[in-house]
């Protein structure tokens, strides 16, 4: 036991003596680590307090007004500056985000950030894995998808149309009924004027009747529609034949109006449709409207690389007509939509489409839900701590709905003032709506009586009119062969009127 104790003491002293150099090196490293004269962060990134910011002019994200910048991303950048206690200087750098001209080397905005020429790039940059190999991205500032930019149909009438009581029939049907009423009344007048059997010399009270004059013909047609029983009924076979068909037509009109009015009153939500498509799926399946994208842009790249059914159909049609539907810029695509007569649609980034649709001359609209949602972020140089500093505050902006407020401020302040009306299709033909604005028309596509639904009534009345005309011609030829003259109406004098008043009085006046 006495021998073991000195041995243990010697072993401990030898171990301590061997570890002294390692302890001194560790202490030296620890004391030297905090001192950094170059301003690098503990992670090796360069600390930046005054950023060099490059922007790409693109509405509504970044716009140049005079000598200052404005836009949705500029407002977000100002808020980040305030919260992170940073300063920056802005320069405009190019009109595109950049392309990879060699492996790992980029041009444009991405290239400027990669080479360290600028510290931060502010633009609608999609966060893509290929670009993130050479630059850093902040947390997503906002997300967006593709929308369809289309021309608004010309409104037929402004404001609320005629009211709910006119909603059972479409405008086209109402106009057609008015034309038919006028035509039938004129046909009654022709029959009363030229038929030899339209005798005006009646007995009794009928002596006060002047026959089917122009006014009486219109009154008879109108009284038949309101079931008033006007006494000026036609007497000839042609007139009675036309009257029979007219009464049947009136019954069909009244029955259809009553049934449709009940359906309209029971309807909860309008379902007006006046466009050839309502979604990307419908756009990809129709052939009446051509559609395109920006040549070589991110939208083309997304549709080309996607393997989803809708995206594949869209790109298949676009690639088959590439020479006619691909445009060189968003501005060119917008102008082509404006100049079209509804035969061209433009697929583009959703926020920009919403912004353009609310700018004068207020003839554009966005259609369809967002397709292929992706995230936008700001690009930072990998050697700086810019993205690390901004990420926390970007999350705060998202949590506080600041980005949402900026979207509402810049995307919905124009023509529609936040009213993102949707136009649909597949129900009413153009001749039924006459280009009516669905928001101002009270009729319902699935309940209103249309021209096509009422075509049988028109056909029936047409047959009656043709037969009445043929009978009138037969009556004229028959009367001429028998020597019966066409009746002539003589002007009624004062003596005739006194005789009628004296001889034909009501029993109550006797």
XYZ file of C-alpha atoms in Angstrom:
510
model
C 0.000 0.000 0.000
C 2.900 2.315 0.722
C 4.399 1.623 -2.692
C 1.098 2.246 -4.642
C 0.677 5.798 -3.389
C 3.989 7.220 -4.726
C 3.368 5.512 -8.063
C -0.074 7.163 -8.462
C 1.368 10.561 -7.577
C 4.129 10.197 -10.162
C 1.605 9.144 -12.844
C -0.633 12.147 -12.237
C 2.279 14.573 -12.377
C 3.473 13.097 -15.656
C -0.024 13.385 -17.246
C -0.426 17.008 -16.181
C 2.978 17.888 -17.586
C 2.005 16.332 -20.972
C -1.297 18.251 -21.239
C 0.111 21.723 -20.449
C 1.000 22.594 -24.109
C -2.502 21.671 -25.345
C -4.172 23.805 -22.678
C -2.059 26.841 -23.589
C -2.925 26.495 -27.304
C -6.645 26.274 -26.508
C -6.460 29.383 -24.317
C -4.641 31.310 -27.039
C -7.255 30.319 -29.638
C -10.091 31.300 -27.323
C -8.662 34.729 -26.617
C -7.957 35.451 -30.295
C -11.315 34.293 -31.738
C -13.469 37.339 -30.830
C -11.065 39.813 -32.363
C -12.007 40.327 -36.067
C -10.726 43.446 -37.707
C -12.381 42.593 -41.063
C -15.991 42.739 -39.733
C -16.727 39.058 -40.461
C -19.445 37.301 -38.520
C -18.644 34.204 -36.439
C -19.952 32.126 -39.375
C -17.444 33.693 -41.752
C -19.918 35.960 -43.608
C -19.180 39.642 -44.136
C -21.323 41.917 -41.981
C -23.210 44.545 -44.012
C -24.853 47.617 -42.504
C -25.171 49.717 -45.682
C -26.496 47.618 -48.526
C -26.042 48.108 -52.231
C -29.432 47.180 -53.678
C -30.141 46.443 -57.330
C -33.731 46.508 -58.594
C -35.449 45.427 -61.771
C -38.266 47.710 -62.954
C -41.443 45.686 -63.177
C -44.964 46.786 -62.314
C -46.282 46.716 -59.650
C -43.240 45.511 -57.707
C -40.692 48.203 -58.551
C -41.503 51.351 -60.530
C -39.597 54.541 -61.201
C -41.550 57.737 -60.594
C -39.426 60.758 -61.377
C -36.170 60.238 -59.513
C -37.584 57.983 -56.804
C -38.680 54.373 -56.688
C -42.069 53.071 -55.619
C -43.978 49.851 -55.665
C -44.953 46.901 -53.519
C -41.407 45.579 -53.026
C -40.061 49.088 -52.384
C -42.547 49.507 -49.527
C -41.485 46.137 -48.109
C -37.806 47.099 -48.439
C -38.414 50.363 -46.568
C -40.129 48.496 -43.748
C -37.266 45.994 -43.544
C -34.787 48.867 -43.403
C -36.655 50.410 -40.486
C -36.908 47.190 -38.520
C -33.386 45.901 -39.174
C -31.787 49.337 -38.704
C -30.031 49.190 -42.071
C -29.366 51.691 -44.818
C -29.172 51.157 -48.560
C -28.641 52.748 -51.922
C -30.683 51.638 -54.947
C -29.559 51.253 -58.532
C -31.475 49.937 -61.520
C -29.728 46.949 -62.999
C -30.997 45.476 -66.260
C -34.433 44.357 -67.282
C -34.086 40.615 -66.670
C -33.108 38.411 -63.773
C -30.331 36.702 -65.729
C -29.369 33.516 -67.533
C -26.621 30.970 -66.918
C -24.128 31.505 -69.757
C -21.641 29.003 -68.291
C -21.845 26.447 -65.460
C -22.142 28.452 -62.252
C -21.908 31.862 -63.978
C -24.939 34.103 -64.454
C -25.755 37.372 -66.161
C -28.306 40.014 -65.227
C -29.535 40.607 -61.716
C -28.424 37.211 -60.411
C -24.962 37.745 -61.885
C -24.596 41.108 -60.135
C -25.382 39.528 -56.782
C -23.128 36.545 -57.474
C -20.060 38.677 -58.259
C -20.578 40.941 -55.235
C -21.331 44.017 -57.309
C -24.485 44.419 -55.196
C -25.496 42.950 -51.853
C -29.228 42.518 -52.460
C -31.466 42.116 -55.516
C -35.084 43.265 -55.147
C -37.358 41.908 -57.876
C -40.006 39.202 -58.358
C -37.385 36.459 -58.304
C -38.683 32.910 -58.123
C -36.818 30.863 -55.530
C -35.280 28.139 -57.703
C -32.718 25.512 -56.756
C -30.528 26.258 -59.771
C -30.114 29.911 -58.819
C -29.678 29.136 -55.144
C -26.412 27.421 -55.976
C -24.795 30.801 -56.665
C -26.844 33.205 -54.491
C -28.802 33.074 -51.254
C -32.532 33.788 -51.087
C -34.472 35.305 -48.259
C -37.543 33.623 -46.868
C -40.449 33.925 -49.336
C -41.700 37.497 -49.458
C -44.896 36.459 -51.216
C -46.307 33.594 -53.227
C -47.954 33.809 -56.616
C -49.252 31.654 -59.423
C -50.238 32.038 -63.052
C -53.454 33.800 -64.099
C -55.154 34.409 -67.437
C -55.299 37.985 -68.746
C -58.342 38.442 -70.976
C -60.374 41.264 -72.489
C -63.562 42.280 -70.703
C -66.696 41.790 -72.860
C -68.332 45.049 -73.898
C -71.233 45.832 -71.532
C -74.699 46.108 -73.040
C -76.062 48.330 -70.295
C -74.556 50.015 -67.292
C -75.642 49.508 -63.735
C -78.488 47.215 -62.737
C -80.403 46.083 -65.844
C -84.209 46.224 -65.724
C -84.948 44.525 -62.449
C -85.846 41.128 -61.241
C -89.269 41.065 -62.958
C -87.579 41.069 -66.357
C -85.077 38.383 -65.382
C -87.114 35.321 -66.494
C -86.311 36.175 -70.125
C -82.913 37.067 -71.508
C -82.464 40.471 -73.191
C -82.353 38.771 -76.570
C -85.705 37.094 -75.968
C -87.316 40.338 -74.791
C -86.144 42.134 -77.917
C -87.372 39.280 -80.096
C -90.814 39.378 -78.425
C -91.032 43.112 -79.069
C -90.180 42.608 -82.733
C -92.704 39.793 -83.041
C -95.430 41.899 -81.387
C -94.758 44.695 -83.864
C -94.699 42.313 -86.815
C -97.962 40.574 -85.872
C -99.713 43.908 -85.310
C -98.616 45.126 -88.730
C -99.790 41.858 -90.280
C -103.231 42.365 -88.661
C -103.307 45.838 -90.179
C -102.426 44.497 -93.635
C -105.201 41.917 -93.354
C -107.710 44.542 -92.236
C -106.655 46.878 -95.030
C -106.654 44.485 -97.980
C -108.926 41.561 -97.081
C -112.357 41.870 -98.768
C -113.949 40.097 -95.833
C -112.924 42.546 -93.154
C -116.339 44.267 -93.205
C -116.536 47.469 -91.183
C -120.282 47.996 -91.539
C -121.350 46.089 -88.425
C -124.710 46.363 -86.725
C -125.440 47.339 -83.173
C -122.665 48.763 -81.089
C -120.155 47.523 -83.594
C -121.138 50.450 -85.792
C -118.730 52.492 -83.676
C -115.885 50.198 -84.730
C -113.662 51.482 -87.505
C -112.072 48.106 -88.377
C -108.479 46.905 -88.093
C -106.796 50.269 -88.394
C -103.138 50.570 -87.451
C -103.965 51.615 -83.903
C -106.673 48.979 -83.497
C -104.302 46.274 -84.741
C -101.717 47.133 -82.085
C -104.441 47.369 -79.425
C -105.797 43.961 -80.365
C -102.347 42.337 -80.210
C -101.608 43.949 -76.870
C -105.014 43.164 -75.350
C -104.546 39.530 -76.321
C -101.306 39.414 -74.305
C -103.044 40.930 -71.253
C -106.309 38.959 -71.658
C -108.451 42.080 -71.953
C -110.780 40.827 -74.715
C -110.602 43.831 -77.019
C -113.719 43.906 -79.296
C -111.821 44.792 -82.447
C -111.406 41.187 -83.485
C -110.709 40.281 -87.113
C -113.624 38.890 -89.150
C -111.860 37.420 -92.182
C -110.557 33.877 -92.300
C -106.976 35.133 -92.635
C -107.365 37.403 -89.611
C -108.963 34.741 -87.458
C -106.343 32.195 -88.469
C -103.559 34.599 -87.436
C -105.412 35.436 -84.220
C -105.620 31.750 -83.280
C -101.868 31.244 -83.653
C -101.188 34.513 -81.872
C -103.286 33.413 -78.890
C -101.446 30.096 -78.675
C -98.119 31.969 -78.811
C -99.281 34.339 -76.051
C -100.240 31.395 -73.843
C -96.766 29.888 -74.320
C -95.122 33.206 -73.461
C -97.189 33.657 -70.291
C -96.611 30.060 -69.176
C -92.855 30.272 -69.808
C -92.592 33.620 -68.020
C -94.494 32.395 -64.971
C -92.446 29.213 -64.653
C -89.121 31.004 -65.149
C -90.051 33.751 -62.690
C -90.678 31.140 -60.002
C -87.263 29.612 -60.701
C -85.591 33.013 -60.503
C -87.220 33.810 -57.179
C -86.053 30.480 -55.792
C -82.483 30.955 -57.011
C -79.860 31.870 -54.434
C -76.817 32.803 -56.468
C -76.468 34.041 -60.056
C -74.629 31.778 -62.438
C -74.133 34.007 -65.452
C -71.610 32.798 -67.980
C -70.395 34.878 -70.890
C -66.814 33.780 -71.575
C -65.452 30.812 -73.523
C -63.578 29.555 -70.437
C -63.564 29.991 -66.670
C -60.522 27.955 -65.593
C -57.163 26.845 -66.960
C -58.673 23.419 -67.563
C -61.434 24.878 -69.750
C -58.890 27.083 -71.523
C -56.780 24.052 -72.416
C -59.786 22.174 -73.847
C -61.314 24.891 -76.052
C -60.123 26.022 -79.469
C -61.935 29.320 -80.099
C -59.448 31.457 -78.134
C -55.683 31.321 -78.712
C -53.344 31.843 -75.750
C -49.650 32.521 -75.304
C -46.823 33.415 -72.914
C -43.613 35.446 -72.925
C -40.949 33.808 -75.058
C -38.173 32.340 -72.907
C -39.754 33.500 -69.647
C -40.314 31.653 -66.400
C -43.930 30.905 -67.361
C -42.800 29.114 -70.503
C -40.192 27.201 -68.525
C -42.741 26.112 -65.946
C -45.321 24.913 -68.487
C -42.626 23.150 -70.508
C -41.188 21.267 -67.529
C -44.444 20.405 -65.763
C -45.923 16.945 -66.242
C -49.363 17.733 -64.876
C -52.278 17.190 -67.294
C -53.506 20.796 -67.516
C -50.032 22.285 -67.854
C -49.101 19.686 -70.464
C -52.193 20.463 -72.565
C -51.513 24.200 -72.320
C -47.893 23.826 -73.395
C -48.821 21.408 -76.173
C -51.145 23.972 -77.742
C -48.686 26.834 -77.230
C -45.742 24.941 -78.710
C -47.823 23.882 -81.719
C -48.575 27.572 -82.473
C -45.377 29.094 -81.093
C -44.860 31.529 -83.974
C -48.304 33.052 -83.452
C -48.769 33.049 -79.670
C -45.320 33.658 -78.120
C -44.592 37.327 -77.381
C -41.365 39.084 -76.464
C -42.588 40.934 -73.357
C -45.476 41.322 -70.963
C -46.295 44.689 -72.521
C -46.589 43.117 -75.956
C -48.868 40.399 -74.605
C -51.087 42.946 -72.860
C -51.423 45.071 -76.012
C -52.314 42.007 -78.051
C -55.100 41.143 -75.606
C -56.402 44.725 -75.761
C -56.456 44.753 -79.567
C -58.063 41.332 -79.831
C -61.789 40.757 -80.100
C -61.781 38.141 -77.410
C -59.801 35.640 -79.507
C -56.516 35.848 -77.547
C -55.646 35.257 -73.891
C -52.322 35.825 -72.159
C -50.942 33.586 -69.389
C -48.733 35.476 -66.950
C -47.796 36.001 -63.305
C -50.914 36.472 -61.176
C -50.048 39.662 -59.242
C -48.981 41.495 -62.375
C -52.117 40.330 -64.204
C -54.305 41.666 -61.379
C -52.425 44.960 -61.462
C -52.749 45.384 -65.235
C -56.439 44.492 -65.187
C -57.175 47.483 -62.971
C -55.254 50.069 -64.990
C -56.837 52.351 -67.612
C -58.458 51.847 -70.068
C -60.060 49.235 -67.771
C -60.678 46.730 -70.555
C -58.777 43.783 -69.067
C -59.686 41.153 -66.503
C -58.125 38.132 -64.818
C -59.690 34.704 -65.205
C -59.151 31.413 -63.391
C -57.643 30.360 -60.114
C -53.872 30.556 -59.652
C -51.952 27.801 -61.414
C -48.583 26.489 -60.230
C -48.031 28.593 -57.137
C -44.397 29.499 -56.442
C -42.542 31.771 -54.011
C -40.817 35.116 -54.592
C -37.778 36.159 -52.567
C -34.904 38.650 -52.580
C -31.441 37.439 -53.672
C -28.383 38.055 -51.460
C -24.675 37.596 -51.939
C -23.499 34.368 -50.301
C -20.526 36.074 -48.623
C -22.689 38.543 -46.674
C -25.083 38.237 -43.760
C -27.856 40.209 -45.523
C -30.302 37.289 -45.896
C -29.696 36.189 -42.303
C -30.545 39.665 -41.027
C -33.661 40.090 -43.180
C -35.237 36.663 -42.706
C -36.463 37.275 -39.168
C -38.146 40.541 -40.145
C -39.704 39.040 -43.278
C -41.361 36.444 -41.063
C -42.666 39.251 -38.872
C -44.140 41.023 -41.879
C -45.887 37.818 -42.928
C -47.263 37.210 -39.452
C -48.551 40.781 -39.171
C -50.235 40.630 -42.633
C -48.078 43.532 -43.794
C -47.420 41.828 -47.137
C -51.152 41.234 -47.566
C -51.825 44.929 -47.004
C -49.193 45.831 -49.594
C -50.800 43.489 -52.111
C -54.159 45.080 -51.516
C -52.654 48.545 -51.787
C -50.877 47.981 -55.100
C -52.947 45.286 -56.822
C -56.501 46.437 -56.116
C -56.682 50.196 -56.342
C -57.585 50.838 -59.985
C -60.677 50.371 -62.118
C -62.381 47.678 -60.072
C -61.353 49.100 -56.681
C -60.930 45.634 -55.228
C -63.934 44.100 -56.975
C -62.436 41.046 -58.635
C -65.511 40.119 -60.691
C -65.389 36.764 -62.450
C -66.882 36.199 -65.859
C -68.012 32.705 -66.778
C -69.381 30.909 -69.812
C -71.287 27.858 -71.072
C -74.875 29.068 -70.704
C -75.986 32.070 -72.716
C -75.167 32.787 -76.322
C -74.217 36.284 -77.458
C -77.647 36.931 -78.985
C -79.251 36.186 -75.629
C -77.044 38.587 -73.669
C -76.236 41.136 -76.398
C -72.874 41.506 -74.696
C -74.463 42.289 -71.338
C -72.204 42.651 -68.321
C -72.926 39.656 -66.047
C -72.574 41.875 -62.973
C -75.347 44.181 -64.170
C -77.678 41.565 -65.660
C -80.155 39.934 -63.288
C -81.006 36.938 -65.452
C -79.746 33.474 -64.539
C -78.080 31.329 -67.160
C -79.506 28.043 -65.924
C -83.029 29.380 -65.300
C -83.744 32.186 -67.765
C -85.730 31.370 -70.891
C -83.428 31.817 -73.873
C -84.055 32.208 -77.577
C -83.163 28.593 -78.167
C -85.458 27.306 -75.424
C -88.348 29.313 -76.849
C -87.611 28.508 -80.484
C -90.688 26.244 -80.765
C -92.984 29.162 -79.951
C -91.304 31.280 -82.630
C -91.664 28.491 -85.154
C -95.338 28.061 -84.341
C -96.051 31.765 -84.756
C -94.047 31.862 -87.977
C -96.194 29.070 -89.392
C -99.343 30.968 -88.389
C -98.076 34.167 -90.033
C -97.179 32.408 -93.276
C -100.537 30.612 -93.431
C -102.419 33.841 -92.694
C -100.536 35.591 -95.491
C -101.349 32.797 -97.921
C -105.030 32.865 -96.914
C -105.086 36.663 -97.370
C -103.723 36.308 -100.902
C -106.326 33.616 -101.614
C -109.115 35.825 -100.270
C -108.031 38.731 -102.492
C -107.891 36.598 -105.644
C -111.187 34.902 -104.796
C -112.968 38.201 -104.199
C -111.688 39.632 -107.462
C -112.993 36.646 -109.388
C -116.421 37.182 -107.774
C -116.275 40.929 -108.226
C -116.115 41.802 -104.529
C -114.250 45.064 -104.009
C -111.758 45.682 -101.290
C -113.532 47.663 -98.539
C -112.850 51.358 -98.408
C -113.205 53.352 -95.248
C -114.936 56.677 -95.680
C -114.337 59.496 -93.217
C -117.113 59.720 -90.643
C -118.946 63.008 -90.631
C -120.756 64.847 -87.846
C -124.149 63.565 -88.970
C -122.951 59.941 -88.816
C -121.637 60.421 -85.300
C -124.955 62.009 -84.168
C -126.905 59.104 -85.682
C -124.674 56.573 -83.881
C -125.075 58.405 -80.590
C -128.859 58.554 -81.060
C -129.547 55.033 -82.284
C -126.927 52.989 -80.427
C -127.042 53.749 -76.742
C -126.557 51.593 -73.694
C -129.704 50.456 -71.893
C -128.483 52.223 -68.766
C -128.524 55.534 -70.643
C -132.011 54.959 -72.052
